[in-house]
Short mmCIF file of C-alpha atoms in Angstrom, two decimals:
data_model
loop_
_atom_site.label_atom_id
_atom_site.label_comp_id
_atom_site.label_asym_id
_atom_site.label_seq_id
_atom_site.Cartn_x
_atom_site.Cartn_y
_atom_site.Cartn_z
CA MET A 234 -4.34 -34.92 -1.78
CA SER A 235 -7.96 -34.01 -0.91
CA GLU A 236 -8.94 -36.92 1.11
CA LEU A 237 -8.20 -40.44 2.35
CA HIS A 238 -10.68 -42.51 0.83
CA SER A 239 -11.89 -46.24 -0.47
CA THR A 240 -11.54 -47.22 -3.90
CA VAL A 241 -12.68 -50.84 -4.44
CA GLU A 242 -15.49 -53.15 -3.65
CA PRO A 243 -15.94 -54.60 -0.06
CA VAL A 244 -14.46 -58.04 0.54
CA GLY A 245 -15.33 -61.02 2.95
CA GLY A 246 -18.19 -60.01 5.28
CA PHE A 247 -18.12 -56.33 4.83
CA SER A 248 -21.07 -54.83 2.74
CA GLU A 249 -21.85 -51.28 2.14
CA LYS A 250 -25.49 -51.88 2.09
CA GLY A 251 -25.30 -53.63 5.53
CA PHE A 252 -23.62 -50.68 6.91
CA TYR A 253 -26.28 -48.44 5.76
CA LEU A 254 -29.01 -50.91 6.58
CA ARG A 255 -27.92 -50.95 10.10
CA GLU A 256 -28.29 -47.07 10.27
CA PHE A 257 -31.96 -47.37 8.96
CA ARG A 258 -33.21 -50.24 10.96
CA GLY A 259 -35.96 -49.24 13.12
CA ARG A 260 -36.48 -46.10 11.46
CA THR A 261 -39.04 -44.48 8.95
CA VAL A 262 -38.08 -42.94 5.64
CA GLY A 263 -40.58 -40.49 3.94
CA VAL A 264 -40.33 -40.39 -0.02
CA LEU A 265 -41.98 -37.85 -2.51
CA LEU A 266 -43.00 -40.02 -5.34
CA PRO A 267 -42.49 -38.64 -8.84
CA PRO A 268 -45.21 -39.03 -11.53
CA ALA A 269 -46.19 -42.40 -12.39
CA VAL A 270 -43.71 -44.07 -14.90
CA GLU A 271 -43.66 -47.96 -15.01
CA ASP A 272 -39.96 -48.49 -14.84
CA VAL A 273 -39.49 -45.86 -12.27
CA ASP A 274 -42.32 -47.57 -9.99
CA ARG A 275 -40.77 -50.89 -10.39
CA GLU A 276 -37.27 -49.43 -9.19
CA LEU A 277 -38.49 -47.84 -6.30
CA LEU A 278 -40.63 -50.79 -5.23
CA ARG A 279 -37.33 -52.77 -5.27
CA VAL A 280 -35.71 -50.17 -2.90
CA PHE A 281 -39.12 -50.12 -0.57
CA ASP A 282 -39.05 -54.19 -0.48
CA GLU A 283 -35.50 -53.97 0.82
CA LEU A 284 -36.11 -51.12 3.52
CA ARG A 285 -39.22 -53.37 4.73
CA GLY A 286 -37.06 -56.40 4.87
CA ASN A 287 -34.53 -54.25 7.09
CA ALA A 288 -37.51 -53.50 9.60
CA THR A 289 -37.21 -49.81 8.02
CA TRP A 290 -40.82 -48.34 7.25
CA VAL A 291 -41.63 -46.10 3.99
CA ILE A 292 -44.15 -43.65 4.17
CA ALA A 293 -44.64 -42.41 0.35
CA VAL A 294 -46.35 -39.41 -0.35
CA ALA A 295 -48.21 -39.04 -4.16
CA SER A 296 -49.84 -36.25 -5.98
CA PRO A 297 -53.70 -36.87 -6.32
CA GLY A 298 -54.79 -39.23 -9.01
CA ARG A 299 -51.38 -40.99 -9.39
CA ARG A 300 -51.37 -44.47 -10.45
CA LEU A 301 -50.46 -46.50 -7.07
CA ALA A 302 -51.33 -49.98 -7.62
CA ALA A 303 -47.72 -51.14 -7.88
CA PHE A 304 -46.83 -50.37 -4.38
CA ASP A 305 -49.31 -53.13 -3.10
CA CYS A 306 -50.21 -50.99 0.38
CA GLN A 307 -52.86 -48.99 1.82
CA VAL A 308 -53.40 -45.70 0.16
CA ILE A 309 -54.37 -43.02 2.77
CA PRO A 310 -55.94 -39.73 2.09
CA SER A 311 -53.85 -36.84 3.61
CA GLY A 312 -56.95 -35.58 5.11
CA THR A 313 -57.77 -38.47 7.10
CA ALA A 314 -58.75 -38.10 10.96
CA ARG A 315 -56.08 -39.22 13.20
CA LEU A 316 -53.78 -39.49 10.40
CA GLU A 317 -50.89 -40.32 12.64
CA GLY A 318 -52.56 -43.49 14.31
CA THR A 319 -53.72 -44.62 10.87
CA VAL A 320 -50.31 -44.50 9.34
CA TRP A 321 -48.81 -46.08 12.43
CA ARG A 322 -50.99 -49.02 12.27
CA GLU A 323 -50.79 -49.62 8.72
CA LEU A 324 -46.98 -49.42 8.89
CA ARG A 325 -47.11 -52.05 11.60
CA GLU A 326 -49.14 -54.42 9.17
CA ARG A 327 -47.45 -53.87 5.94
CA GLY A 328 -44.36 -52.00 6.42
CA ARG A 329 -45.03 -49.14 3.99
CA VAL A 330 -47.82 -46.81 3.24
CA VAL A 331 -48.93 -44.16 0.57
CA VAL A 332 -50.25 -41.07 1.89
CA GLU A 333 -52.36 -39.40 -1.06
CA SER A 334 -52.29 -35.73 -1.15
CA GLU A 335 -55.18 -33.52 -1.35
CA GLN A 336 -53.07 -30.54 -2.01
CA ALA A 337 -49.90 -29.93 -3.39
CA ALA A 338 -47.74 -33.04 -2.80
CA PHE A 339 -44.78 -31.42 -1.08
CA GLU A 340 -46.85 -29.53 1.43
CA THR A 341 -48.21 -33.08 2.34
CA LEU A 342 -44.92 -34.15 2.68
CA LEU A 343 -43.86 -31.26 4.85
CA ASP A 344 -46.91 -31.88 7.06
CA VAL A 345 -46.32 -35.66 7.52
CA ALA A 346 -42.70 -35.11 8.15
CA ALA A 347 -43.25 -32.59 11.07
CA ARG A 348 -46.32 -34.43 12.32
CA LEU A 349 -44.48 -37.81 12.44
CA ALA A 350 -41.08 -36.72 13.16
CA LEU A 351 -39.41 -38.57 10.22
CA HIS A 352 -35.72 -39.26 10.41
CA LYS A 353 -35.14 -39.15 6.79
CA VAL A 354 -37.05 -37.86 3.67
CA VAL A 355 -36.02 -38.60 0.08
CA ARG A 356 -36.80 -35.68 -2.26
CA LEU A 357 -36.98 -37.47 -5.64
CA ALA A 358 -36.32 -35.45 -8.74
CA ASP A 359 -34.62 -35.37 -12.21
CA LEU A 360 -31.32 -34.07 -10.51
CA ASP A 361 -28.35 -35.84 -9.33
CA GLY A 362 -28.06 -33.58 -6.32
CA VAL A 363 -26.18 -30.29 -6.44
CA ALA A 364 -22.76 -29.62 -7.73
CA ASP A 365 -19.87 -27.41 -6.77
CA ALA A 366 -18.20 -24.55 -8.84
CA ALA A 367 -16.35 -26.94 -10.78
CA GLY A 368 -19.23 -29.10 -11.75
CA ARG A 369 -18.69 -31.92 -9.32
CA ARG A 370 -21.33 -33.47 -7.29
CA ARG A 371 -21.45 -32.46 -3.43
CA PRO A 372 -22.61 -35.61 -1.66
CA PHE A 373 -23.08 -33.37 1.48
CA VAL A 374 -24.57 -29.97 2.26
CA ASP A 375 -25.40 -28.83 5.85
CA LEU A 376 -28.48 -26.14 6.58
CA ASP A 377 -25.90 -23.35 6.94
CA GLU A 378 -24.50 -24.02 3.42
CA LEU A 379 -27.79 -24.24 1.97
CA GLU A 380 -29.00 -20.76 1.79
CA SER A 381 -26.05 -19.47 -0.28
CA ILE A 382 -26.37 -22.49 -2.72
CA ARG A 383 -29.99 -21.80 -3.11
CA ALA A 384 -29.42 -18.13 -3.91
CA GLU A 385 -26.96 -19.15 -6.71
CA ALA A 386 -29.22 -21.77 -8.39
CA VAL A 387 -31.32 -21.92 -11.40
CA PRO A 388 -35.08 -21.75 -10.78
CA GLU A 389 -36.01 -25.22 -10.94
CA LEU A 390 -33.36 -26.34 -8.65
CA ARG A 391 -34.00 -23.16 -6.33
CA GLN A 392 -37.52 -24.29 -5.75
CA ILE A 393 -36.36 -27.86 -5.01
CA LEU A 394 -33.70 -26.45 -2.60
CA PHE A 395 -36.40 -24.12 -0.71
CA GLU A 396 -38.59 -27.28 -0.17
CA ILE A 397 -35.64 -29.12 1.21
CA GLU A 398 -34.71 -26.22 3.74
CA ARG A 399 -38.30 -26.24 4.93
CA LEU A 400 -38.06 -29.80 5.78
CA LEU A 401 -34.65 -29.36 7.71
CA GLN A 402 -36.40 -26.44 9.54
CA VAL A 403 -39.32 -28.38 10.74
CA GLY A 404 -37.03 -30.93 12.34
CA VAL A 405 -36.15 -33.57 9.81
CA PRO A 406 -32.60 -34.34 10.42
CA ASN A 407 -31.38 -35.39 6.90
CA VAL A 408 -32.72 -35.09 3.44
CA ASN A 409 -31.55 -36.97 0.25
CA LEU A 410 -32.01 -35.38 -3.08
CA CYS A 411 -31.59 -37.72 -6.06
CA THR A 412 -33.08 -39.45 -9.19
CA PRO A 413 -35.69 -42.30 -8.77
CA ALA A 414 -33.33 -44.43 -10.67
CA GLY A 415 -30.43 -43.36 -8.19
CA MET A 416 -32.35 -44.00 -5.12
CA HIS A 417 -30.52 -47.38 -4.37
CA ASP A 418 -27.20 -46.14 -4.71
CA GLU A 419 -28.05 -42.86 -2.83
CA LEU A 420 -29.32 -44.83 0.20
CA PHE A 421 -27.21 -47.95 0.11
CA THR A 422 -23.36 -47.22 -1.03
CA TYR A 423 -20.69 -44.99 0.05
CA SER A 424 -20.30 -43.22 -3.47
CA GLY A 425 -24.12 -42.18 -3.43
CA SER A 426 -25.75 -40.79 -6.34
CA GLY A 427 -27.22 -37.39 -5.10
CA THR A 428 -26.90 -35.00 -2.19
CA LEU A 429 -27.62 -35.55 1.62
CA PHE A 430 -28.49 -32.17 3.09
CA THR A 431 -28.43 -32.46 7.04
CA ARG A 432 -29.75 -29.92 9.45
CA GLU A 433 -26.89 -30.12 11.82
CA ARG A 434 -23.23 -29.89 10.99
CA TYR A 435 -22.56 -33.65 9.44
CA VAL A 436 -18.94 -34.08 10.66
CA VAL A 437 -18.40 -34.64 14.34
CA VAL A 438 -14.78 -36.28 15.63
CA ARG A 439 -14.57 -37.84 18.68
CA ARG A 440 -12.98 -40.92 20.67
CA LEU A 441 -14.45 -44.20 19.81
CA GLY A 442 -16.59 -45.89 22.43
CA LEU A 443 -17.19 -49.62 22.55
CA ASP A 444 -20.37 -49.63 20.64
CA ASP A 445 -18.40 -48.06 17.74
CA TYR A 446 -15.98 -51.01 17.57
CA ASP A 447 -17.85 -53.26 15.29
CA ALA A 448 -18.18 -50.55 12.71
CA ALA A 449 -14.42 -49.58 13.28
CA ASP A 450 -13.32 -53.20 12.76
CA ASP A 451 -15.30 -53.05 9.56
CA LEU A 452 -13.54 -50.14 8.09
CA ILE A 453 -10.17 -51.32 9.17
CA ALA A 454 -10.79 -54.52 7.32
CA ARG A 455 -11.79 -52.63 4.16
CA GLY A 456 -8.78 -50.36 4.39
CA VAL A 457 -6.75 -53.49 4.61
CA ALA A 458 -8.48 -55.40 1.75
CA GLU A 459 -7.48 -52.51 -0.62
CA ARG A 460 -4.17 -52.37 0.71
CA PHE A 461 -4.61 -48.94 2.00
CA LEU A 462 -3.86 -49.89 5.74
CA ALA A 463 -1.22 -52.08 6.93
CA PRO A 464 -2.51 -55.51 7.85
CA ARG A 465 -3.17 -56.02 11.83
CA SER A 466 -3.74 -58.97 13.61
CA PRO A 467 -6.74 -59.24 16.05
CA GLU A 468 -4.36 -58.50 19.18
CA ALA A 469 -3.15 -55.50 17.27
CA ILE A 470 -6.53 -54.20 16.58
CA ASP A 471 -7.29 -54.75 20.30
CA ARG A 472 -4.41 -52.30 21.25
CA LEU A 473 -5.38 -49.84 18.49
CA LEU A 474 -8.98 -49.24 19.02
CA PRO A 475 -8.43 -47.85 22.72
CA ASP A 476 -6.21 -45.11 21.09
CA SER A 477 -8.86 -44.50 18.14
CA PHE A 478 -11.19 -41.87 17.24
CA GLY A 479 -13.98 -41.50 14.49
CA ALA A 480 -15.46 -39.04 12.42
CA PHE A 481 -19.18 -39.48 12.73
CA VAL A 482 -21.64 -38.21 10.18
CA GLU A 483 -25.21 -37.09 11.87
CA GLY A 484 -23.85 -37.94 15.07
CA ARG A 485 -24.07 -41.82 14.56
CA HIS A 486 -22.57 -42.65 11.23
CA LEU A 487 -18.97 -43.88 11.31
CA ALA A 488 -17.38 -42.63 8.32
CA GLY A 489 -13.64 -42.33 9.00
CA ILE A 490 -11.36 -43.50 11.74
CA GLY A 491 -7.79 -42.72 12.93
CA ALA A 492 -5.45 -43.29 16.10
CA LEU A 493 -2.81 -41.43 18.05
CA ILE A 494 -0.37 -44.01 19.15
CA VAL A 495 1.87 -42.81 22.17
CA PRO A 496 4.81 -44.97 23.07
CA PRO A 497 5.29 -45.14 26.86
CA GLY A 498 7.52 -42.16 27.71
CA ALA A 499 7.55 -40.77 24.25
CA ARG A 500 7.57 -37.27 23.47
CA GLY A 501 5.59 -37.65 20.22
CA GLY A 502 2.79 -39.75 18.97
CA GLU A 503 1.85 -41.26 15.68
CA VAL A 504 -1.23 -40.50 13.70
CA ALA A 505 -1.90 -44.09 12.23
CA SER A 506 -4.66 -45.91 10.64
CA LEU A 507 -6.41 -43.06 9.05
CA TYR A 508 -9.11 -43.99 6.65
CA THR A 509 -12.52 -42.70 5.45
CA VAL A 510 -15.08 -44.02 2.94
CA THR A 511 -15.42 -43.10 -0.47
CA ARG A 512 -18.81 -41.18 -0.19
CA PHE A 513 -16.94 -38.41 1.85
CA THR A 514 -14.10 -37.85 -0.42
CA GLY A 515 -13.49 -33.99 -0.66
CA GLN A 516 -15.52 -33.40 2.50
CA GLY A 517 -12.44 -32.80 4.66
CA LEU A 518 -13.03 -35.90 7.05
CA GLY A 519 -9.14 -36.96 6.95
CA ALA A 520 -8.18 -33.44 7.89
CA HIS A 521 -10.74 -33.39 10.70
CA LEU A 522 -9.33 -36.49 11.73
CA VAL A 523 -5.76 -35.13 11.70
CA ARG A 524 -6.67 -32.01 13.62
CA PHE A 525 -8.36 -34.01 16.60
CA ALA A 526 -5.07 -36.02 16.56
CA VAL A 527 -3.15 -32.90 17.11
CA LYS A 528 -5.42 -31.54 19.73
CA ARG A 529 -5.39 -34.92 21.67
CA ALA A 530 -1.44 -34.75 21.57
CA ARG A 531 -1.60 -30.87 22.64
CA ASP A 532 -3.72 -31.99 25.59
CA ARG A 533 -1.33 -34.83 26.67
CA ASN A 534 1.59 -32.22 26.45
CA LEU A 535 3.31 -34.05 23.66
CA ALA A 536 5.98 -32.26 21.65
CA PHE A 537 5.05 -33.23 18.02
CA VAL A 538 3.13 -35.90 15.86
CA TYR A 539 4.26 -38.15 12.99
CA ALA A 540 2.93 -39.72 10.15
CA CYS A 541 4.43 -42.46 7.82
CA THR A 542 3.37 -43.42 4.23
CA THR A 543 4.59 -45.15 1.26
CA SER A 544 2.59 -43.08 -0.85
CA GLU A 545 3.59 -39.93 -2.47
CA ARG A 546 0.10 -38.57 -2.80
CA VAL A 547 -0.59 -39.04 0.96
CA GLY A 548 2.95 -37.69 1.77
CA SER A 549 1.91 -34.57 -0.28
CA TRP A 550 -1.55 -34.35 1.61
CA PHE A 551 0.19 -34.45 5.04
CA ARG A 552 2.61 -31.51 3.82
CA GLY A 553 -0.48 -29.56 3.23
CA LEU A 554 -1.83 -30.24 6.93
CA GLY A 555 1.35 -28.76 8.32
CA PHE A 556 3.77 -31.80 8.31
CA THR A 557 7.41 -31.66 7.36
CA PRO A 558 9.25 -34.54 5.71
CA VAL A 559 11.92 -35.85 8.26
CA ASP A 560 14.32 -38.76 8.58
CA HIS A 561 13.61 -41.90 10.14
CA ASP A 562 15.71 -41.35 12.84
CA LEU A 563 13.81 -38.15 14.14
CA LEU A 564 11.05 -40.38 15.29
CA PRO A 565 10.57 -42.58 18.29
CA ALA A 566 12.97 -45.57 18.31
CA GLU A 567 9.63 -47.80 19.29
CA LYS A 568 8.40 -47.10 15.95
CA TRP A 569 10.95 -49.15 14.06
CA GLU A 570 10.78 -52.01 16.71
CA GLY A 571 10.15 -55.19 14.89
CA TYR A 572 9.45 -53.08 11.86
CA ASP A 573 9.93 -54.86 8.25
CA ALA A 574 12.99 -53.66 6.88
CA GLU A 575 11.91 -53.53 3.32
CA ARG A 576 8.95 -51.78 4.12
CA ARG A 577 11.10 -49.15 6.17
CA ARG A 578 13.10 -48.48 3.15
CA LEU A 579 10.11 -47.43 1.15
CA VAL A 580 8.19 -45.27 3.91
CA SER A 581 8.51 -41.57 4.02
CA CYS A 582 8.04 -39.97 7.48
CA PHE A 583 6.43 -36.58 8.39
CA ARG A 584 6.36 -34.76 11.63
CA ARG A 585 4.49 -31.80 13.01
CA GLU A 586 5.15 -29.69 15.93
CA VAL A 587 2.29 -29.30 18.40
#
């Protein structure tokens, strides 16, 4: 098993789009506009409208002479005096602006991104991101990986990757590469449609703080809804969260959760409630979470960690992380107190010394 992940649509009050909109709110996104095509412009305008309704500003950069009437906003020449202030005031008024390039459009985008310290840039192209050696789309690439990928790319992609590298180097934290038609899914869904390039390593695992509890509660609800996680009462979740930790992308985006549950006086702790969102499949988040749990167990002078699952696939994944199948009786007795007898019959147990 390569990863623990979500496979179904959200239910109840949980929304993938809402998850991302919270991330973008109050920030500014730069977009390099492709050549004018009516259907493309209509799709982009739909995304821009959703961002504006979310209090997310959009700065679009266009080539000279591009048709821009559909975007219904002020067009500002890139050579405008006091460009920063002019853009800022127009964004406050309308929520989006187009900067028309007087040179190569990318050079203008690079200049605007650096001068305005943009949080995110979307590089639109006729490409669904980049792929690995097996032809599978890579949803995430960090700056350290980008150079080797660029060296092996075909010329058209190599130029685009060089541009993305320059954006990251001038300080843009993250750059999305996708098609115009895929921009909505790339920005607002876990599965995405392209590749997100990040300046820093994109996965950091740390203990959850109070400000992370809402996002963690959402992920737990999602995991329960698809029957990947066992249902927990609000009281059980309240007990779980203080022992939980998360895998964060870009230092803020909670993309996976886990917990290390240690009964009082026990020599071992349970690695529980592991869950990561679909977009991060294949990125090793589950393994990052397990390694963090093992380190926490070691820091607490525990002798072992263990995990339980009814899934053969998940069991194989745990074996790949150094866990060994064991009998139920080799786990702390507290694990089985009040445990459903039928579920216990189906559960496989795995243990790893620390």
